């Protein structure tokens, strides 16, 4: 929010960008552009059937499933479900359900939110 204490966006103004994986789009909202330790909010949309490999992040995060469903490891999460993941915890793969999935993720520290892929055998939590 660089220099501004308040910003609002209508749904039509959200800047959706292509994700690293095909079928994934995201919008990024940095709460304080001048502070790399600031929380980072991500909206992500996944097309039906998308698979995201096992990975981790070097920061804690909160995920809220807005719509659709995803299977993380062996657990299915649907609209209204919440995932809390501690920094360094491996999870996945993530497999998106037949109706796609939209999630809201809040990373505790923006600078550490980068996705860190894990070896295939390391898939876990869920």
mmCIF file of C-alpha atoms in Angstrom:
data_model
loop_
_atom_site.group_PDB
_atom_site.id
_atom_site.type_symbol
_atom_site.label_atom_id
_atom_site.label_comp_id
_atom_site.label_asym_id
_atom_site.label_seq_id
_atom_site.Cartn_x
_atom_site.Cartn_y
_atom_site.Cartn_z
ATOM 1 C CA UNK A 1 0.000 0.000 0.000
ATOM 2 C CA UNK A 2 3.060 2.167 -0.439
ATOM 3 C CA UNK A 3 2.386 5.577 1.059
ATOM 4 C CA UNK A 4 -1.341 4.989 1.473
ATOM 5 C CA UNK A 5 -2.998 3.738 4.606
ATOM 6 C CA UNK A 6 -6.076 2.422 2.816
ATOM 7 C CA UNK A 7 -6.904 0.855 -0.564
ATOM 8 C CA UNK A 8 -10.085 -0.651 -1.981
ATOM 9 C CA UNK A 9 -10.565 -2.793 -5.094
ATOM 10 C CA UNK A 10 -13.744 -3.867 -6.851
ATOM 11 C CA UNK A 11 -13.768 -7.410 -8.217
ATOM 12 C CA UNK A 12 -13.333 -5.996 -11.739
ATOM 13 C CA UNK A 13 -10.141 -4.167 -10.681
ATOM 14 C CA UNK A 14 -8.322 -7.204 -9.300
ATOM 15 C CA UNK A 15 -5.084 -7.804 -11.216
ATOM 16 C CA UNK A 16 -5.188 -11.557 -11.943
ATOM 17 C CA UNK A 17 -1.829 -12.958 -13.087
ATOM 18 C CA UNK A 18 -0.913 -16.391 -14.435
ATOM 19 C CA UNK A 19 0.569 -18.706 -11.798
ATOM 20 C CA UNK A 20 3.656 -20.902 -12.094
ATOM 21 C CA UNK A 21 1.493 -23.902 -12.957
ATOM 22 C CA UNK A 22 -0.936 -24.007 -15.925
ATOM 23 C CA UNK A 23 -4.551 -23.450 -14.851
ATOM 24 C CA UNK A 24 -3.619 -21.252 -11.878
ATOM 25 C CA UNK A 25 -4.220 -17.498 -11.568
ATOM 26 C CA UNK A 26 -3.469 -15.296 -8.588
ATOM 27 C CA UNK A 27 -3.803 -11.747 -7.298
ATOM 28 C CA UNK A 28 -1.254 -10.386 -4.825
ATOM 29 C CA UNK A 29 -1.962 -7.805 -2.110
ATOM 30 C CA UNK A 30 1.005 -6.578 -0.074
ATOM 31 C CA UNK A 31 -0.162 -4.949 3.147
ATOM 32 C CA UNK A 32 2.943 -2.752 3.383
ATOM 33 C CA UNK A 33 5.145 -2.499 0.270
ATOM 34 C CA UNK A 34 7.906 -0.878 2.325
ATOM 35 C CA UNK A 35 8.231 -3.772 4.795
ATOM 36 C CA UNK A 36 9.281 -7.251 3.585
ATOM 37 C CA UNK A 37 8.110 -8.676 6.919
ATOM 38 C CA UNK A 38 4.582 -7.429 6.249
ATOM 39 C CA UNK A 39 1.834 -10.011 5.721
ATOM 40 C CA UNK A 40 1.050 -10.921 2.112
ATOM 41 C CA UNK A 41 -2.475 -11.758 0.948
ATOM 42 C CA UNK A 42 -2.958 -13.957 -2.129
ATOM 43 C CA UNK A 43 -6.195 -14.808 -3.923
ATOM 44 C CA UNK A 44 -5.730 -17.912 -6.077
ATOM 45 C CA UNK A 45 -8.040 -19.501 -8.648
ATOM 46 C CA UNK A 46 -7.412 -23.050 -9.812
ATOM 47 C CA UNK A 47 -9.086 -24.616 -12.838
ATOM 48 C CA UNK A 48 -10.665 -28.077 -12.452
ATOM 49 C CA UNK A 49 -8.178 -30.933 -12.226
ATOM 50 C CA UNK A 50 -5.076 -28.794 -11.687
ATOM 51 C CA UNK A 51 -2.319 -30.583 -9.767
ATOM 52 C CA UNK A 52 0.261 -28.657 -7.741
ATOM 53 C CA UNK A 53 3.272 -30.658 -6.573
ATOM 54 C CA UNK A 54 4.316 -31.090 -2.946
ATOM 55 C CA UNK A 55 5.934 -27.970 -1.536
ATOM 56 C CA UNK A 56 6.481 -25.802 1.525
ATOM 57 C CA UNK A 57 6.892 -22.129 2.446
ATOM 58 C CA UNK A 58 9.375 -20.530 4.848
ATOM 59 C CA UNK A 59 6.613 -18.652 6.678
ATOM 60 C CA UNK A 60 3.401 -19.537 8.499
ATOM 61 C CA UNK A 61 0.206 -19.174 6.541
ATOM 62 C CA UNK A 62 -3.577 -19.233 6.749
ATOM 63 C CA UNK A 63 -5.698 -20.535 3.853
ATOM 64 C CA UNK A 64 -9.476 -20.195 3.491
ATOM 65 C CA UNK A 65 -11.269 -22.128 0.750
ATOM 66 C CA UNK A 66 -13.759 -19.693 -0.802
ATOM 67 C CA UNK A 67 -15.280 -21.989 -3.440
ATOM 68 C CA UNK A 68 -14.777 -25.432 -4.946
ATOM 69 C CA UNK A 69 -12.559 -28.073 -3.411
ATOM 70 C CA UNK A 70 -9.011 -29.308 -3.265
ATOM 71 C CA UNK A 71 -7.454 -32.517 -2.050
ATOM 72 C CA UNK A 72 -4.240 -31.953 -0.109
ATOM 73 C CA UNK A 73 -2.410 -35.219 0.458
ATOM 74 C CA UNK A 74 -5.311 -37.471 1.513
ATOM 75 C CA UNK A 75 -7.673 -34.800 2.887
ATOM 76 C CA UNK A 76 -10.426 -33.044 0.925
ATOM 77 C CA UNK A 77 -11.098 -29.372 1.727
ATOM 78 C CA UNK A 78 -14.180 -27.512 0.509
ATOM 79 C CA UNK A 79 -15.760 -24.081 0.702
ATOM 80 C CA UNK A 80 -15.532 -22.657 4.218
ATOM 81 C CA UNK A 81 -12.674 -24.912 5.324
ATOM 82 C CA UNK A 82 -9.498 -23.446 6.807
ATOM 83 C CA UNK A 83 -5.899 -24.671 6.673
ATOM 84 C CA UNK A 84 -3.208 -23.354 9.034
ATOM 85 C CA UNK A 85 0.318 -24.354 8.028
ATOM 86 C CA UNK A 86 3.511 -23.725 10.003
ATOM 87 C CA UNK A 87 6.631 -22.526 8.213
ATOM 88 C CA UNK A 88 8.668 -25.368 6.728
ATOM 89 C CA UNK A 89 5.826 -27.911 6.814
ATOM 90 C CA UNK A 90 5.671 -29.939 3.610
ATOM 91 C CA UNK A 91 2.299 -30.723 2.076
ATOM 92 C CA UNK A 92 0.759 -31.908 -1.143
ATOM 93 C CA UNK A 93 0.318 -32.710 -3.810
ATOM 94 C CA UNK A 94 -2.759 -30.531 -4.195
ATOM 95 C CA UNK A 95 -5.361 -31.840 -6.642
ATOM 96 C CA UNK A 96 -8.202 -29.481 -7.536
ATOM 97 C CA UNK A 97 -11.764 -30.804 -7.722
ATOM 98 C CA UNK A 98 -14.077 -30.919 -10.768
ATOM 99 C CA UNK A 99 -15.477 -27.423 -10.145
ATOM 100 C CA UNK A 100 -12.133 -25.711 -9.635
ATOM 101 C CA UNK A 101 -11.135 -23.961 -6.425
ATOM 102 C CA UNK A 102 -10.698 -20.396 -5.189
ATOM 103 C CA UNK A 103 -8.680 -19.723 -2.031
ATOM 104 C CA UNK A 104 -7.557 -16.787 0.085
ATOM 105 C CA UNK A 105 -4.084 -17.185 1.591
ATOM 106 C CA UNK A 106 -2.437 -14.917 4.161
ATOM 107 C CA UNK A 107 1.309 -15.398 4.542
ATOM 108 C CA UNK A 108 2.776 -14.095 7.818
ATOM 109 C CA UNK A 109 5.901 -12.653 6.128
ATOM 110 C CA UNK A 110 5.830 -11.642 2.462
ATOM 111 C CA UNK A 111 9.557 -12.171 1.880
ATOM 112 C CA UNK A 112 9.312 -15.838 2.911
ATOM 113 C CA UNK A 113 6.148 -16.721 0.960
ATOM 114 C CA UNK A 114 8.016 -18.212 -2.008
ATOM 115 C CA UNK A 115 6.954 -21.742 -2.960
ATOM 116 C CA UNK A 116 9.719 -24.272 -2.244
ATOM 117 C CA UNK A 117 9.176 -27.524 -4.219
ATOM 118 C CA UNK A 118 9.725 -30.783 -2.342
ATOM 119 C CA UNK A 119 10.952 -34.125 -3.690
ATOM 120 C CA UNK A 120 8.102 -36.418 -4.797
ATOM 121 C CA UNK A 121 8.418 -38.701 -1.762
ATOM 122 C CA UNK A 122 8.126 -35.751 0.635
ATOM 123 C CA UNK A 123 4.408 -35.130 0.033
ATOM 124 C CA UNK A 124 2.547 -35.065 3.315
ATOM 125 C CA UNK A 125 0.249 -32.931 5.452
ATOM 126 C CA UNK A 126 -3.405 -32.819 4.734
#
